[in-house]
Amino acid sequence: MTSEYPSKILSLAVEQISTLPGIGRKTALRMALHLLRREPEQIHRLAEALIGLADEIHRCPRCHNLCDGDVCDICADTTRDRGVICVVEDIRDVLAIEQTGTYRGVYHVLGGRISPMEGIGPSDIEINSLAERVSSEQVREVIFALSATIEGDTTAYYIYKMMPRNGIKLSSIARGVSVGGELQYTDNITLGRSIQNRIPYESTI
């Protein structure tokens, strides 16, 4: 059977590129042909960066953000207020909040949210490790910066119920984020104000 492309290597490249989200085979072919027009050194640098994603990047053992070293840059930054933990669902939420330039605490990345419909329970995300941090570190405030969805609200409420009542302030970002919205799609100004104007979590339930 004749190959769809004149090169088996090109065919393999198209096949792999097309596995990326939102990339069909036509777009994958266009990207592969574009790479072929670049200098070999540029392609090698891209390949090395992709290999680094697989071999060198891992989760921060403290907050579950991405990192190259022992802990992520945020956890390693001694100028951050480690007494304030902002709880988010996804690493993209960390990036979105950091872009606002308004928050100087640390984070805890859950890696998802409770969703019975999808078979995701409390033990499937990083809730237990959050409880361990709160009990072992000098935490003054926990901020819920979860998506304004039923699943996000369920996750926040579950954490609220299991959180020790020992003077730790529990807050929620102000609802400048639209209902059903994801933090990563909220503009920087709105998100920054939502964090600065956060409210007691108890007032949201």
CSV table of C-alpha atoms in Angstrom, one decimal:
chain,number,residue,atom,x,y,z
A,1,MET,CA,0.0,0.0,0.0
A,2,THR,CA,1.4,3.4,-1.0
A,3,SER,CA,2.2,5.7,1.9
A,4,GLU,CA,0.1,8.9,2.3
A,5,TYR,CA,3.4,10.9,2.5
A,6,PRO,CA,6.6,10.6,0.5
A,7,SER,CA,8.6,9.9,3.7
A,8,LYS,CA,8.0,7.5,6.6
A,9,ILE,CA,9.7,9.9,9.0
A,10,LEU,CA,7.4,12.7,7.8
A,11,SER,CA,4.4,10.4,8.3
A,12,LEU,CA,5.5,9.6,11.8
A,13,ALA,CA,6.0,13.3,12.6
A,14,VAL,CA,2.5,14.1,11.3
A,15,GLU,CA,1.0,11.3,13.3
A,16,GLN,CA,2.6,12.4,16.5
A,17,ILE,CA,1.9,16.1,16.1
A,18,SER,CA,-1.7,15.4,15.3
A,19,THR,CA,-2.1,13.8,18.8
A,20,LEU,CA,-1.8,17.3,20.3
A,21,PRO,CA,-5.1,19.0,21.4
A,22,GLY,CA,-6.8,20.9,18.6
A,23,ILE,CA,-4.3,19.7,15.9
A,24,GLY,CA,-5.7,17.8,13.0
A,25,ARG,CA,-3.7,15.9,10.4
A,26,LYS,CA,-3.7,18.8,7.9
A,27,THR,CA,-2.4,21.3,10.5
A,28,ALA,CA,0.1,18.7,11.7
A,29,LEU,CA,1.4,18.3,8.1
A,30,ARG,CA,1.7,22.1,7.7
A,31,MET,CA,3.7,22.3,11.0
A,32,ALA,CA,6.0,19.4,10.0
A,33,LEU,CA,6.7,21.0,6.6
A,34,HIS,CA,7.4,24.3,8.3
A,35,LEU,CA,9.9,22.6,10.6
A,36,LEU,CA,11.6,21.1,7.6
A,37,ARG,CA,12.2,24.7,6.3
A,38,ARG,CA,14.0,25.7,9.4
A,39,GLU,CA,17.7,25.2,10.3
A,40,PRO,CA,18.5,21.7,11.7
A,41,GLU,CA,19.8,23.3,14.9
A,42,GLN,CA,16.4,24.9,15.5
A,43,ILE,CA,14.7,21.5,15.1
A,44,HIS,CA,17.2,20.0,17.5
A,45,ARG,CA,16.6,22.7,20.1
A,46,LEU,CA,12.9,22.1,19.9
A,47,ALA,CA,13.4,18.3,20.2
A,48,GLU,CA,15.6,18.8,23.3
A,49,ALA,CA,13.0,21.0,24.9
A,50,LEU,CA,10.3,18.4,24.3
A,51,ILE,CA,12.5,15.7,25.7
A,52,GLY,CA,13.1,17.9,28.7
A,53,LEU,CA,9.3,18.0,29.3
A,54,ALA,CA,9.3,14.2,29.6
A,55,ASP,CA,12.6,13.7,31.5
A,56,GLU,CA,13.3,16.7,33.7
A,57,ILE,CA,10.0,18.5,34.7
A,58,HIS,CA,8.2,17.0,37.7
A,59,ARG,CA,5.7,18.1,40.4
A,60,CYS,CA,6.9,20.1,43.3
A,61,PRO,CA,6.6,17.8,46.3
A,62,ARG,CA,5.3,20.7,48.4
A,63,CYS,CA,2.6,22.4,46.3
A,64,HIS,CA,2.4,20.2,43.2
A,65,ASN,CA,3.3,23.0,40.8
A,66,LEU,CA,5.7,22.2,38.0
A,67,CYS,CA,9.4,22.4,38.7
A,68,ASP,CA,12.9,21.5,37.5
A,69,GLY,CA,14.6,21.4,40.9
A,70,ASP,CA,13.9,20.1,44.3
A,71,VAL,CA,10.9,22.5,44.8
A,72,CYS,CA,9.3,25.0,42.5
A,73,ASP,CA,10.5,28.6,42.2
A,74,ILE,CA,7.6,29.9,44.1
A,75,CYS,CA,8.1,27.6,47.1
A,76,ALA,CA,11.8,28.3,47.0
A,77,ASP,CA,11.3,32.1,47.0
A,78,THR,CA,11.9,33.3,50.6
A,79,THR,CA,10.1,36.6,49.9
A,80,ARG,CA,6.8,34.8,49.4
A,81,ASP,CA,4.4,34.7,52.4
A,82,ARG,CA,4.2,31.0,53.2
A,83,GLY,CA,1.5,31.6,55.8
A,84,VAL,CA,-1.0,32.2,53.0
A,85,ILE,CA,-1.9,29.3,50.7
A,86,CYS,CA,-4.0,29.8,47.5
A,87,VAL,CA,-5.7,26.6,46.5
A,88,VAL,CA,-6.2,26.1,42.8
A,89,GLU,CA,-7.3,23.3,40.5
A,90,ASP,CA,-4.7,23.4,37.8
A,91,ILE,CA,-1.2,24.7,37.1
A,92,ARG,CA,-2.7,27.0,34.5
A,93,ASP,CA,-4.5,28.7,37.4
A,94,VAL,CA,-1.1,29.4,39.1
A,95,LEU,CA,0.1,31.0,35.9
A,96,ALA,CA,-3.0,33.1,35.6
A,97,ILE,CA,-2.8,34.4,39.1
A,98,GLU,CA,0.9,35.1,38.9
A,99,GLN,CA,0.3,37.2,35.8
A,100,THR,CA,-1.8,39.6,37.9
A,101,GLY,CA,1.2,40.5,40.0
A,102,THR,CA,-1.1,41.0,43.0
A,103,TYR,CA,-0.5,37.8,45.0
A,104,ARG,CA,2.6,37.1,47.1
A,105,GLY,CA,1.6,34.0,49.0
A,106,VAL,CA,2.2,30.4,48.0
A,107,TYR,CA,0.0,27.8,46.2
A,108,HIS,CA,-1.4,24.3,46.5
A,109,VAL,CA,-2.4,22.7,43.2
A,110,LEU,CA,-5.1,20.1,43.6
A,111,GLY,CA,-4.7,18.6,40.1
A,112,GLY,CA,-8.4,18.6,39.5
A,113,ARG,CA,-11.7,19.0,41.3
A,114,ILE,CA,-14.2,16.6,42.9
A,115,SER,CA,-16.6,15.4,40.2
A,116,PRO,CA,-18.7,12.3,41.0
A,117,MET,CA,-20.0,12.3,37.4
A,118,GLU,CA,-16.5,11.8,36.1
A,119,GLY,CA,-15.6,9.4,38.9
A,120,ILE,CA,-13.2,11.8,40.6
A,121,GLY,CA,-13.3,11.7,44.4
A,122,PRO,CA,-11.4,13.5,47.2
A,123,SER,CA,-8.7,10.8,47.2
A,124,ASP,CA,-8.0,11.4,43.4
A,125,ILE,CA,-6.8,14.9,43.9
A,126,GLU,CA,-4.2,16.5,46.3
A,127,ILE,CA,-6.5,17.2,49.3
A,128,ASN,CA,-4.8,15.1,51.8
A,129,SER,CA,-1.5,16.7,51.1
A,130,LEU,CA,-3.1,20.1,51.6
A,131,ALA,CA,-4.4,19.0,55.0
A,132,GLU,CA,-0.8,17.9,55.9
A,133,ARG,CA,0.6,21.2,54.9
A,134,VAL,CA,-2.0,23.1,57.0
A,135,SER,CA,-1.3,21.0,60.0
A,136,SER,CA,2.5,21.1,59.7
A,137,GLU,CA,3.2,24.6,58.5
A,138,GLN,CA,2.4,28.0,60.1
A,139,VAL,CA,-0.5,28.7,57.9
A,140,ARG,CA,-2.7,31.8,58.7
A,141,GLU,CA,-5.0,31.8,55.7
A,142,VAL,CA,-6.2,29.4,53.0
A,143,ILE,CA,-7.7,31.0,49.9
A,144,PHE,CA,-10.1,29.0,47.6
A,145,ALA,CA,-9.4,30.1,44.0
A,146,LEU,CA,-11.4,27.3,42.4
A,147,SER,CA,-13.6,27.5,39.3
A,148,ALA,CA,-17.1,29.0,39.7
A,149,THR,CA,-18.7,25.6,38.9
A,150,ILE,CA,-20.7,23.0,40.9
A,151,GLU,CA,-17.6,20.9,40.9
A,152,GLY,CA,-15.4,23.7,42.1
A,153,ASP,CA,-17.9,24.7,44.8
A,154,THR,CA,-18.2,21.0,45.9
A,155,THR,CA,-14.4,20.8,46.2
A,156,ALA,CA,-14.1,24.0,48.2
A,157,TYR,CA,-16.9,22.8,50.6
A,158,TYR,CA,-15.3,19.4,51.1
A,159,ILE,CA,-11.9,21.1,52.0
A,160,TYR,CA,-13.8,23.5,54.3
A,161,LYS,CA,-15.4,20.7,56.2
A,162,MET,CA,-12.2,18.8,56.8
A,163,MET,CA,-10.1,21.9,57.6
A,164,PRO,CA,-9.1,22.2,61.3
A,165,ARG,CA,-10.8,25.1,63.2
A,166,ASN,CA,-7.7,26.4,64.9
A,167,GLY,CA,-7.8,30.1,63.9
A,168,ILE,CA,-6.9,29.6,60.2
A,169,LYS,CA,-8.7,32.1,58.1
A,170,LEU,CA,-10.6,30.5,55.1
A,171,SER,CA,-11.3,32.9,52.2
A,172,SER,CA,-12.7,32.7,48.7
A,173,ILE,CA,-11.9,34.9,45.8
A,174,ALA,CA,-14.6,37.5,45.1
A,175,ARG,CA,-17.0,36.4,42.4
A,176,GLY,CA,-15.6,38.7,39.7
A,177,VAL,CA,-15.0,35.4,38.0
A,178,SER,CA,-18.3,34.6,36.1
A,179,VAL,CA,-20.3,31.6,37.2
A,180,GLY,CA,-19.2,28.5,35.3
A,181,GLY,CA,-15.9,30.3,34.4
A,182,GLU,CA,-12.3,29.1,34.7
A,183,LEU,CA,-9.7,31.2,36.3
A,184,GLN,CA,-7.3,30.8,33.4
A,185,TYR,CA,-9.8,32.5,31.1
A,186,THR,CA,-10.4,35.5,33.3
A,187,ASP,CA,-8.6,38.8,32.5
A,188,ASN,CA,-5.7,39.8,34.8
A,189,ILE,CA,-7.4,42.9,36.2
A,190,THR,CA,-10.6,41.1,37.1
A,191,LEU,CA,-8.7,38.1,38.6
A,192,GLY,CA,-6.3,40.4,40.5
A,193,ARG,CA,-9.3,42.3,42.1
A,194,SER,CA,-11.0,39.0,42.9
A,195,ILE,CA,-8.0,38.0,44.9
A,196,GLN,CA,-7.5,41.3,46.6
A,197,ASN,CA,-11.2,41.6,47.5
A,198,ARG,CA,-11.5,38.0,48.7
A,199,ILE,CA,-14.2,37.3,51.2
A,200,PRO,CA,-14.7,34.9,54.2
A,201,TYR,CA,-15.6,31.5,52.8
A,202,GLU,CA,-18.4,31.1,55.3
A,203,SER,CA,-20.3,33.9,53.6
A,204,THR,CA,-20.4,32.0,50.3
A,205,ILE,CA,-22.2,28.9,51.6
